[in-house]
Amino acid sequence: MDEPAPIDTIDAAGPFEPRTLRDAFGCFATGVTVITGRDADGVSVGLTANSFTSLSLDPPLLLFCPAKSASALPALRATGRFAVNVLHRESEAVANRFATRNIDRFADAVWDDWDGLPILADALASFACSLHAEHDGGDHIIMVGRIERLRFEHARDPLLYLKGRYRRVHAPQ
């Protein structure tokens, strides 16, 4: 049997180094989403987010946590509407595009329109939301959305993010 890897234990008298926190947070596998919306002029905006979770069944709520510096954040806040698109395992290019600044993030993908919200046509799941609440989260904002419409499918596996890299679900041998 292999020896367990050593565990780093860090006690901080002051703030933790950002890299240390990223490394520790990165031990938790997450799904990958693309959050989309439109600004007041109808221009599509979006960002990649792995800080997404279900929150409540009644009422139907979810949350995601964009950085306060996210270029799409002002539009999402101003319109109070957004969509969460859960990416499938073949969607790394979409995830990377929406994590890159100063490019057309909506190029090279097929989009549906749900009452003015851009919905990724081949997303594993999509949720159209109205902004229910927002809370300060340090250098991020916790945005709670009330789900107004959704669709999903079971055939494909999700794209995962773990230890700073995209991963895929693998069936046991």
mmCIF file of C-alpha atoms in Angstrom:
data_model
loop_
_atom_site.group_PDB
_atom_site.id
_atom_site.type_symbol
_atom_site.label_atom_id
_atom_site.label_comp_id
_atom_site.label_asym_id
_atom_site.label_seq_id
_atom_site.Cartn_x
_atom_site.Cartn_y
_atom_site.Cartn_z
ATOM 1 C CA MET A 1 0.000 0.000 0.000
ATOM 2 C CA ASP A 2 1.292 3.459 -0.886
ATOM 3 C CA GLU A 3 2.277 5.844 1.863
ATOM 4 C CA PRO A 4 -0.086 8.821 2.116
ATOM 5 C CA ALA A 5 1.274 12.072 0.755
ATOM 6 C CA PRO A 6 2.385 14.594 3.364
ATOM 7 C CA ILE A 7 -0.242 17.151 4.311
ATOM 8 C CA ASP A 8 0.616 20.840 4.418
ATOM 9 C CA THR A 9 -0.661 22.494 7.584
ATOM 10 C CA ILE A 10 -0.429 26.260 7.615
ATOM 11 C CA ASP A 11 -1.447 28.478 10.503
ATOM 12 C CA ALA A 12 -1.673 32.136 9.623
ATOM 13 C CA ALA A 13 -1.233 34.912 12.127
ATOM 14 C CA GLY A 14 -2.141 37.288 9.295
ATOM 15 C CA PRO A 15 -3.788 36.751 5.926
ATOM 16 C CA PHE A 16 -3.066 33.605 3.930
ATOM 17 C CA GLU A 17 -1.134 33.890 0.701
ATOM 18 C CA PRO A 18 -3.566 33.782 -2.259
ATOM 19 C CA ARG A 19 -1.642 30.886 -3.857
ATOM 20 C CA THR A 20 -1.926 28.862 -0.638
ATOM 21 C CA LEU A 21 -5.681 29.393 -0.530
ATOM 22 C CA ARG A 22 -6.055 28.527 -4.227
ATOM 23 C CA ASP A 23 -4.105 25.308 -3.714
ATOM 24 C CA ALA A 24 -6.245 24.316 -0.727
ATOM 25 C CA PHE A 25 -9.549 25.270 -2.411
ATOM 26 C CA GLY A 26 -8.385 23.404 -5.514
ATOM 27 C CA CYS A 27 -8.574 20.098 -3.637
ATOM 28 C CA PHE A 28 -12.359 20.272 -4.001
ATOM 29 C CA ALA A 29 -13.624 19.197 -7.430
ATOM 30 C CA THR A 30 -16.283 21.463 -8.913
ATOM 31 C CA GLY A 31 -18.378 21.600 -12.014
ATOM 32 C CA VAL A 32 -17.785 24.382 -14.528
ATOM 33 C CA THR A 33 -20.429 26.869 -15.635
ATOM 34 C CA VAL A 34 -20.730 29.793 -17.996
ATOM 35 C CA ILE A 35 -22.869 32.614 -16.629
ATOM 36 C CA THR A 36 -24.509 34.688 -19.369
ATOM 37 C CA GLY A 37 -26.719 37.730 -19.642
ATOM 38 C CA ARG A 38 -27.187 40.913 -21.603
ATOM 39 C CA ASP A 39 -26.456 44.508 -20.727
ATOM 40 C CA ALA A 40 -29.028 47.314 -20.980
ATOM 41 C CA ASP A 41 -28.203 47.727 -24.697
ATOM 42 C CA GLY A 42 -28.755 44.033 -25.420
ATOM 43 C CA VAL A 43 -25.060 43.162 -25.763
ATOM 44 C CA SER A 44 -24.305 39.630 -24.546
ATOM 45 C CA VAL A 45 -21.976 39.316 -21.544
ATOM 46 C CA GLY A 46 -20.627 36.294 -19.731
ATOM 47 C CA LEU A 47 -17.995 34.678 -17.557
ATOM 48 C CA THR A 48 -16.757 31.248 -16.522
ATOM 49 C CA ALA A 49 -17.548 30.277 -12.926
ATOM 50 C CA ASN A 50 -16.880 27.183 -10.874
ATOM 51 C CA SER A 51 -18.242 28.761 -7.693
ATOM 52 C CA PHE A 52 -21.800 27.562 -8.348
ATOM 53 C CA THR A 53 -24.182 25.531 -6.202
ATOM 54 C CA SER A 54 -27.820 24.688 -5.732
ATOM 55 C CA LEU A 55 -29.287 26.502 -2.744
ATOM 56 C CA SER A 56 -33.002 25.818 -2.258
ATOM 57 C CA LEU A 57 -35.801 23.719 -3.723
ATOM 58 C CA ASP A 58 -38.592 25.921 -2.356
ATOM 59 C CA PRO A 59 -38.212 28.559 -3.569
ATOM 60 C CA PRO A 60 -35.965 27.302 -6.397
ATOM 61 C CA LEU A 61 -32.647 29.089 -5.794
ATOM 62 C CA LEU A 62 -29.038 28.729 -6.876
ATOM 63 C CA LEU A 63 -25.947 30.821 -6.331
ATOM 64 C CA PHE A 64 -22.679 31.678 -7.985
ATOM 65 C CA CYS A 65 -19.855 33.947 -6.874
ATOM 66 C CA PRO A 66 -18.211 36.175 -9.499
ATOM 67 C CA ALA A 67 -15.134 38.223 -8.692
ATOM 68 C CA LYS A 68 -15.927 41.870 -8.037
ATOM 69 C CA SER A 69 -13.572 42.632 -10.940
ATOM 70 C CA ALA A 70 -15.530 40.465 -13.441
ATOM 71 C CA SER A 71 -16.272 42.492 -16.571
ATOM 72 C CA ALA A 72 -19.792 41.017 -16.857
ATOM 73 C CA LEU A 73 -20.781 41.815 -13.265
ATOM 74 C CA PRO A 74 -22.134 45.371 -13.811
ATOM 75 C CA ALA A 75 -24.485 44.170 -16.570
ATOM 76 C CA LEU A 76 -25.697 41.172 -14.565
ATOM 77 C CA ARG A 77 -26.434 43.405 -11.590
ATOM 78 C CA ALA A 78 -28.082 46.162 -13.641
ATOM 79 C CA THR A 79 -30.497 43.904 -15.511
ATOM 80 C CA GLY A 80 -31.101 41.533 -12.608
ATOM 81 C CA ARG A 81 -31.253 38.551 -14.971
ATOM 82 C CA PHE A 82 -28.751 35.863 -15.853
ATOM 83 C CA ALA A 83 -28.426 32.288 -17.042
ATOM 84 C CA VAL A 84 -26.249 29.536 -15.633
ATOM 85 C CA ASN A 85 -25.043 27.049 -18.257
ATOM 86 C CA VAL A 86 -23.490 23.857 -16.855
ATOM 87 C CA LEU A 87 -20.740 22.636 -19.177
ATOM 88 C CA HIS A 88 -20.303 19.054 -20.357
ATOM 89 C CA ARG A 89 -16.946 17.304 -20.557
ATOM 90 C CA GLU A 90 -16.279 18.363 -24.169
ATOM 91 C CA SER A 91 -16.701 22.078 -23.363
ATOM 92 C CA GLU A 92 -13.186 23.101 -22.310
ATOM 93 C CA ALA A 93 -12.904 25.535 -25.237
ATOM 94 C CA VAL A 94 -16.096 27.304 -24.148
ATOM 95 C CA ALA A 95 -14.866 27.496 -20.539
ATOM 96 C CA ASN A 96 -11.529 28.947 -21.659
ATOM 97 C CA ARG A 97 -13.147 31.463 -23.998
ATOM 98 C CA PHE A 98 -15.392 32.814 -21.232
ATOM 99 C CA ALA A 99 -12.395 33.054 -18.882
ATOM 100 C CA THR A 100 -10.475 35.200 -21.403
ATOM 101 C CA ARG A 101 -10.793 38.983 -21.592
ATOM 102 C CA ASN A 102 -11.051 41.128 -24.730
ATOM 103 C CA ILE A 103 -12.358 38.461 -27.108
ATOM 104 C CA ASP A 104 -15.773 37.602 -28.520
ATOM 105 C CA ARG A 105 -16.763 35.058 -25.906
ATOM 106 C CA PHE A 106 -19.937 34.125 -27.775
ATOM 107 C CA ALA A 107 -18.181 33.110 -31.016
ATOM 108 C CA ASP A 108 -17.859 29.470 -32.054
ATOM 109 C CA ALA A 109 -20.883 28.229 -30.091
ATOM 110 C CA VAL A 110 -24.593 27.896 -30.805
ATOM 111 C CA TRP A 111 -26.872 29.991 -28.616
ATOM 112 C CA ASP A 112 -30.595 29.867 -27.917
ATOM 113 C CA ASP A 113 -32.558 32.860 -26.656
ATOM 114 C CA TRP A 114 -34.795 32.553 -23.604
ATOM 115 C CA ASP A 115 -36.642 35.841 -23.240
ATOM 116 C CA GLY A 116 -33.481 37.812 -23.943
ATOM 117 C CA LEU A 117 -31.017 35.550 -22.125
ATOM 118 C CA PRO A 118 -28.314 33.758 -24.136
ATOM 119 C CA ILE A 119 -28.487 30.016 -23.418
ATOM 120 C CA LEU A 120 -25.709 27.671 -24.569
ATOM 121 C CA ALA A 121 -27.504 25.246 -26.895
ATOM 122 C CA ASP A 122 -25.456 22.193 -25.931
ATOM 123 C CA ALA A 123 -25.099 22.877 -22.203
ATOM 124 C CA LEU A 124 -25.565 19.918 -19.890
ATOM 125 C CA ALA A 125 -28.084 22.030 -17.955
ATOM 126 C CA SER A 126 -29.237 25.642 -18.187
ATOM 127 C CA PHE A 127 -31.061 27.795 -15.652
ATOM 128 C CA ALA A 128 -32.659 31.161 -16.434
ATOM 129 C CA CYS A 129 -32.729 33.260 -13.268
ATOM 130 C CA SER A 130 -33.772 36.572 -11.831
ATOM 131 C CA LEU A 131 -31.515 38.098 -9.193
ATOM 132 C CA HIS A 132 -33.038 37.153 -5.831
ATOM 133 C CA ALA A 133 -30.328 38.559 -3.526
ATOM 134 C CA GLU A 134 -26.681 39.441 -3.424
ATOM 135 C CA HIS A 135 -24.225 39.478 -0.554
ATOM 136 C CA ASP A 136 -20.683 40.667 -0.058
ATOM 137 C CA GLY A 137 -18.168 37.847 -0.222
ATOM 138 C CA GLY A 138 -14.778 39.510 0.235
ATOM 139 C CA ASP A 139 -13.264 39.949 -3.224
ATOM 140 C CA HIS A 140 -16.333 38.219 -4.724
ATOM 141 C CA ILE A 141 -20.089 38.811 -4.744
ATOM 142 C CA ILE A 142 -22.501 36.035 -3.762
ATOM 143 C CA MET A 143 -25.324 36.250 -6.304
ATOM 144 C CA VAL A 144 -28.471 34.279 -5.519
ATOM 145 C CA GLY A 145 -30.743 33.577 -8.455
ATOM 146 C CA ARG A 146 -34.364 32.501 -8.452
ATOM 147 C CA ILE A 147 -34.782 29.860 -11.152
ATOM 148 C CA GLU A 148 -37.512 30.746 -13.653
ATOM 149 C CA ARG A 149 -36.827 28.163 -16.352
ATOM 150 C CA LEU A 150 -34.507 25.186 -16.734
ATOM 151 C CA ARG A 151 -33.542 22.342 -19.001
ATOM 152 C CA PHE A 152 -31.121 19.454 -18.569
ATOM 153 C CA GLU A 153 -30.050 16.123 -20.030
ATOM 154 C CA HIS A 154 -28.541 12.954 -18.606
ATOM 155 C CA ALA A 155 -26.489 11.511 -21.468
ATOM 156 C CA ARG A 156 -23.180 13.344 -21.041
ATOM 157 C CA ASP A 157 -20.847 13.854 -18.101
ATOM 158 C CA PRO A 158 -19.959 17.269 -16.661
ATOM 159 C CA LEU A 159 -16.723 19.149 -17.135
ATOM 160 C CA LEU A 160 -14.892 19.225 -13.796
ATOM 161 C CA TYR A 161 -12.241 21.521 -12.354
ATOM 162 C CA LEU A 162 -9.736 20.128 -9.835
ATOM 163 C CA LYS A 163 -6.291 21.298 -8.730
ATOM 164 C CA GLY A 164 -6.145 24.056 -11.338
ATOM 165 C CA ARG A 165 -7.063 21.863 -14.317
ATOM 166 C CA TYR A 166 -10.115 20.679 -16.173
ATOM 167 C CA ARG A 167 -10.940 17.046 -15.513
ATOM 168 C CA ARG A 168 -13.421 14.471 -16.715
ATOM 169 C CA VAL A 169 -15.430 11.847 -14.900
ATOM 170 C CA HIS A 170 -13.940 8.401 -15.491
ATOM 171 C CA ALA A 171 -15.906 5.225 -14.972
ATOM 172 C CA PRO A 172 -14.274 2.749 -12.572
ATOM 173 C CA GLN A 173 -12.360 -0.063 -14.255
#
